């Protein structure tokens, strides 16, 4: 059965759970088992993936192995930078579905804006078309700066439902989150645990975790939830999947929220991937 996770409604009326499962590096039979376990035994309903992770097939296999009806799940994939030209993007959406052996994605995102390449508006038009054809339920972006989103809206009249961005205690994205809120776009947090390296040893969060009798990861994921950001922590382990979703029985007060947000650093990005200049293909 698993845990039940609250849901939020996006600007297009579609609903998403407030926490999901990241799947970067989850592949093959092991990956499919880990994802199926997250769905059937733990209660995850939102599963992130990407064409570039080369695991859309693994995610599709987990969906078929699962006993949860397809319509209760929210499956995400992402369009890679090398296929942003309109025709290529149309074929890639179809290829993503063939790889997963699914009839539709719930959420399909442009993976990176790649502003030097400057094809992201064409890519957005292909996502709009994919939604019209029923291949995608809700369309969004990742790693887009406000100027990129403003251009999408100006040139197509349609804005993304979500923007999936790097967000964790070392990089709290205060301004970008505020801009999303003002523009009715939901924030999704990638690497919400900052890939769990240094952040798990942080004394400030350890103290807060001790005070609540929770783990450091739970405190961080609760911080995301209270920021109204949809975190998608990746875990291959059943115990950690359960730990990460068990965050709805305690509350961080304003001081604790401020202490965690205060850990942010100007150079806080994990791999220095600044979407204004970084391009991923
Ligand atoms: N749109 C984009 O550009 C990007 C999107 N993403 C998406 O975001 C997802 C999450 O980000 P990701 O980079 O994977 O990093 P996360 O911040 O989710 O950290 C994942 C790491 O933390 C470990 N971990 C998970 N839970 C715990 C826990 N409770 N205690 C200790 N360690 C834990 C995992 O190990 P273990 O598996 O052993 O538990 C893994 O090594 C990705 O998987 C991907 O789907 C990621 C990067 C960029
Ligand atoms: O994992 C993703 O979605 C990415 O876009 C990667 O670039 C990720 O940020 C990474 O692994 C970089 O090393």
XYZ file of C-alpha atoms and ligand atoms in Angstrom:
342
model
C 0.000 0.000 0.000
C 2.582 2.561 1.071
C 2.227 6.115 2.270
C -0.154 8.662 0.871
C 1.398 11.898 -0.409
C -0.504 15.226 -0.674
C -1.052 16.644 -4.159
C -0.938 20.121 -5.677
C -2.650 21.525 -8.766
C -0.619 23.073 -11.570
C -1.546 26.133 -13.666
C -3.077 23.840 -16.329
C -5.301 22.028 -13.821
C -3.151 18.866 -13.739
C -2.236 17.440 -10.319
C 1.109 16.196 -8.998
C 2.202 14.695 -5.670
C 4.370 17.053 -3.621
C 7.278 14.591 -3.643
C 8.497 12.166 -6.305
C 11.299 9.733 -7.103
C 14.423 10.743 -9.041
C 15.833 7.969 -11.233
C 19.160 9.234 -12.557
C 21.415 6.066 -12.714
C 18.524 3.669 -11.965
C 18.600 1.259 -14.896
C 17.921 -2.310 -15.988
C 16.294 -4.994 -13.867
C 17.703 -3.563 -10.608
C 16.437 -0.113 -11.506
C 12.993 -1.403 -12.504
C 12.731 -3.315 -9.194
C 13.760 -0.236 -7.202
C 11.184 1.927 -8.996
C 8.435 -0.693 -8.730
C 9.175 -1.007 -5.004
C 8.923 2.779 -4.645
C 5.502 2.716 -6.302
C 3.945 -0.438 -4.851
C 5.463 -0.647 -1.359
C 6.401 2.918 -0.459
C 3.723 5.052 -2.112
C 5.583 7.128 -4.749
C 3.327 8.187 -7.606
C 5.577 10.722 -9.390
C 8.573 9.228 -11.222
C 11.161 11.438 -12.918
C 13.253 10.275 -15.894
C 14.859 11.670 -19.046
C 15.755 10.597 -22.556
C 19.374 11.292 -21.622
C 19.283 8.971 -18.587
C 18.656 6.114 -21.029
C 16.226 4.643 -18.534
C 12.814 5.448 -19.993
C 12.549 1.715 -20.786
C 13.346 0.861 -17.168
C 10.687 3.282 -15.919
C 8.109 1.857 -18.370
C 8.955 -1.663 -17.188
C 8.440 -0.614 -13.537
C 5.041 0.880 -14.474
C 3.988 -2.400 -16.095
C 5.265 -4.508 -13.174
C 3.444 -2.291 -10.687
C -0.040 -3.054 -9.414
C -0.940 0.657 -9.249
C -3.239 1.716 -12.118
C -1.471 3.785 -14.787
C -3.833 6.733 -14.310
C -2.726 7.110 -10.666
C 0.914 7.549 -11.705
C 2.715 10.661 -12.909
C 5.567 9.727 -15.238
C 8.006 12.421 -16.381
C 10.571 12.490 -19.169
C 12.698 15.205 -20.756
C 13.726 16.330 -24.217
C 17.520 16.458 -24.679
C 19.317 19.506 -26.078
C 20.423 17.826 -29.309
C 16.808 17.318 -30.424
C 15.330 20.769 -29.834
C 14.649 21.627 -33.494
C 10.904 21.275 -34.091
C 10.837 18.113 -36.230
C 13.500 16.376 -34.181
C 11.618 17.264 -30.988
C 8.361 15.819 -32.361
C 10.123 12.535 -33.208
C 11.921 12.482 -29.863
C 8.682 12.728 -27.896
C 7.418 9.740 -29.891
C 10.729 7.889 -29.396
C 10.564 8.561 -25.631
C 7.139 6.913 -25.580
C 8.319 3.946 -27.675
C 11.290 3.471 -25.355
C 9.019 3.433 -22.294
C 6.291 1.509 -24.132
C 3.778 3.970 -22.713
C 0.867 5.698 -24.478
C 1.502 9.066 -22.842
C 3.771 10.949 -20.436
C 2.141 12.862 -17.629
C 4.856 15.482 -17.686
C 7.367 16.199 -20.455
C 10.052 18.824 -19.911
C 12.705 20.587 -21.984
C 15.843 19.400 -20.185
C 18.058 22.501 -20.603
C 17.403 25.812 -22.386
C 20.763 25.781 -24.212
C 20.491 29.520 -24.979
C 23.531 29.583 -27.302
C 21.900 26.935 -29.481
C 18.684 28.994 -29.288
C 16.160 26.340 -30.334
C 14.157 26.156 -27.125
C 11.100 27.974 -28.518
C 10.853 25.408 -31.364
C 11.188 22.651 -28.779
C 8.382 24.251 -26.769
C 6.154 24.309 -29.870
C 6.766 20.565 -30.270
C 5.759 19.957 -26.635
C 2.591 22.025 -27.181
C 1.803 19.859 -30.219
C 2.536 16.675 -28.240
C 0.051 17.817 -25.608
C -2.588 18.571 -28.283
C -2.116 15.049 -29.662
C -2.617 13.504 -26.213
C 0.970 12.231 -25.963
C 1.670 14.451 -22.936
C -0.648 15.609 -20.141
C 1.315 18.589 -18.844
C 4.318 20.425 -20.303
C 7.144 22.152 -18.514
C 10.833 22.992 -18.513
C 13.996 22.462 -16.507
C 16.775 24.890 -15.757
C 15.020 27.829 -17.453
C 15.807 31.353 -16.250
C 12.940 33.891 -16.119
C 14.077 35.429 -19.437
C 13.768 32.032 -21.183
C 10.266 31.438 -19.809
C 9.155 34.966 -20.700
C 10.193 34.284 -24.281
C 8.207 31.025 -24.422
C 5.113 32.825 -23.241
C 5.635 35.787 -25.568
C 6.153 33.624 -28.663
C 3.598 30.851 -28.009
C 1.143 32.266 -25.461
C 1.683 29.205 -23.264
C 3.750 29.035 -20.125
C 5.195 25.934 -18.478
C 3.373 24.217 -15.615
C 6.636 23.578 -13.781
C 10.318 24.480 -13.890
C 12.629 21.767 -12.516
C 15.750 23.462 -11.158
C 18.765 22.689 -9.000
C 17.601 23.393 -5.444
C 19.054 22.266 -2.128
C 20.268 23.905 1.096
C 23.536 25.017 -0.550
C 21.629 26.624 -3.438
C 18.227 27.844 -2.292
C 17.170 29.654 -5.488
C 15.294 32.319 -3.518
C 14.810 34.761 -6.407
C 13.909 32.137 -9.005
C 11.356 30.559 -6.628
C 9.799 33.950 -5.927
C 9.547 34.595 -9.676
C 7.871 31.205 -10.187
C 5.353 31.998 -7.458
C 4.517 35.385 -8.977
C 4.030 33.693 -12.361
C 2.042 30.686 -11.127
C 4.680 28.122 -12.128
C 5.545 25.284 -9.737
C 9.125 24.728 -8.701
C 10.517 21.195 -8.813
C 13.823 20.565 -7.021
C 16.497 18.433 -8.671
C 19.330 17.051 -6.546
C 17.189 18.025 -3.526
C 19.686 16.279 -1.213
C 22.627 17.879 -3.035
C 23.496 14.303 -4.033
C 23.781 13.556 -0.288
C 27.515 14.154 -0.005
C 28.565 17.057 2.201
C 25.048 18.159 3.118
C 24.369 15.095 5.289
C 27.306 16.084 7.522
C 26.111 19.662 7.990
C 26.050 20.559 11.718
C 23.153 23.020 11.448
C 20.841 20.486 9.798
C 22.070 17.687 12.059
C 21.044 19.749 15.105
C 17.572 20.445 13.664
C 17.203 16.750 12.782
C 18.168 15.767 16.344
C 15.593 18.193 17.801
C 12.800 16.640 15.696
C 14.014 13.063 16.005
C 14.246 12.897 12.213
C 17.069 12.205 9.769
C 18.988 14.979 8.004
C 17.422 13.927 4.683
C 13.931 14.152 6.158
C 14.611 17.654 7.459
C 15.929 18.765 4.056
C 12.956 17.252 2.218
C 10.543 18.860 4.691
C 12.305 22.194 3.980
C 11.584 21.702 0.251
C 7.940 20.911 1.016
C 7.526 24.014 3.169
C 9.120 26.083 0.367
C 6.341 24.677 -1.889
C 8.941 22.936 -4.041
C 8.347 19.404 -5.342
C 11.484 17.432 -4.444
C 12.418 14.331 -6.452
C 15.072 12.565 -4.313
C 16.637 9.540 -5.977
C 17.191 6.401 -3.955
C 17.825 2.815 -4.958
C 17.214 1.615 -1.400
C 13.788 0.729 -0.079
C 14.644 2.008 3.422
C 15.832 5.386 2.115
C 12.859 5.684 -0.262
C 10.599 5.262 2.765
C 12.656 7.671 4.871
C 12.469 10.321 2.137
C 8.706 10.197 1.796
C 8.038 10.175 5.585
C 8.029 13.937 6.081
C 4.402 14.804 6.755
C 4.284 14.378 10.544
C 6.450 17.304 11.657
C 6.898 21.009 10.903
C 9.969 23.225 10.733
C 9.440 26.606 12.335
C 10.440 29.901 10.723
C 13.800 29.983 12.519
C 14.688 26.459 11.352
C 13.578 27.219 7.783
C 15.751 30.346 7.863
C 18.775 28.466 9.221
C 18.587 25.903 6.392
C 17.998 28.549 3.707
C 20.935 30.470 5.188
C 23.334 27.664 4.218
C 23.151 28.767 0.598
C 26.383 29.875 -1.083
C 26.996 31.933 -4.208
C 29.020 29.011 -5.620
C 26.558 26.446 -4.280
C 25.734 24.625 -7.519
C 26.979 21.016 -7.402
C 28.613 21.006 -10.839
C 28.619 24.717 -11.628
C 25.899 24.245 -14.266
C 24.665 27.816 -14.768
C 21.792 27.663 -17.309
C 22.781 31.085 -18.684
C 25.917 29.516 -20.162
C 25.851 25.738 -19.612
C 24.624 23.699 -22.580
C 23.783 19.993 -22.401
C 23.085 17.884 -25.445
N 16.524 18.430 -14.751
C 17.801 18.284 -14.479
O 18.647 18.955 -15.086
C 18.244 17.328 -13.441
C 17.343 16.423 -12.921
N 17.728 15.507 -11.963
C 16.690 14.601 -11.416
O 16.632 14.817 -9.992
C 16.778 13.565 -9.331
C 17.398 13.722 -7.952
O 18.693 14.285 -8.042
P 20.059 13.446 -7.847
O 21.090 14.174 -8.639
O 19.825 12.020 -8.133
O 20.446 13.703 -6.329
P 19.728 13.560 -4.898
O 19.925 14.862 -4.223
O 18.363 13.009 -5.044
O 20.675 12.529 -4.175
C 20.756 11.180 -4.583
C 21.849 10.519 -3.765
O 21.490 10.563 -2.384
C 21.441 9.250 -1.837
N 20.322 9.239 -0.906
C 19.001 9.290 -1.197
N 18.262 9.315 -0.092
C 19.124 9.287 0.954
C 18.953 9.285 2.358
N 17.755 9.318 2.918
N 20.081 9.223 3.134
C 21.307 9.179 2.568
N 21.534 9.175 1.241
C 20.440 9.237 0.432
C 21.281 8.327 -3.022
O 21.873 7.082 -2.774
P 21.031 5.690 -2.781
O 20.440 5.544 -4.148
O 22.065 4.679 -2.477
O 19.998 5.840 -1.697
C 22.046 9.073 -4.105
O 23.424 8.802 -3.996
C 17.644 12.771 -10.322
O 17.694 11.396 -9.993
C 16.975 13.127 -11.616
O 15.787 12.369 -11.761
C 19.007 15.523 -11.475
C 19.955 16.384 -11.981
C 19.648 17.354 -13.008
O 20.888 14.568 -14.479
C 20.451 15.463 -15.212
O 19.235 15.606 -15.441
C 21.374 16.398 -15.846
O 20.947 17.304 -16.525
C 22.853 16.223 -15.673
O 23.564 17.214 -16.345
C 23.278 16.293 -14.260
O 23.163 17.594 -13.855
C 24.617 15.716 -14.116
O 24.706 14.588 -13.800
C 25.829 16.474 -14.351
O 26.942 15.702 -14.026
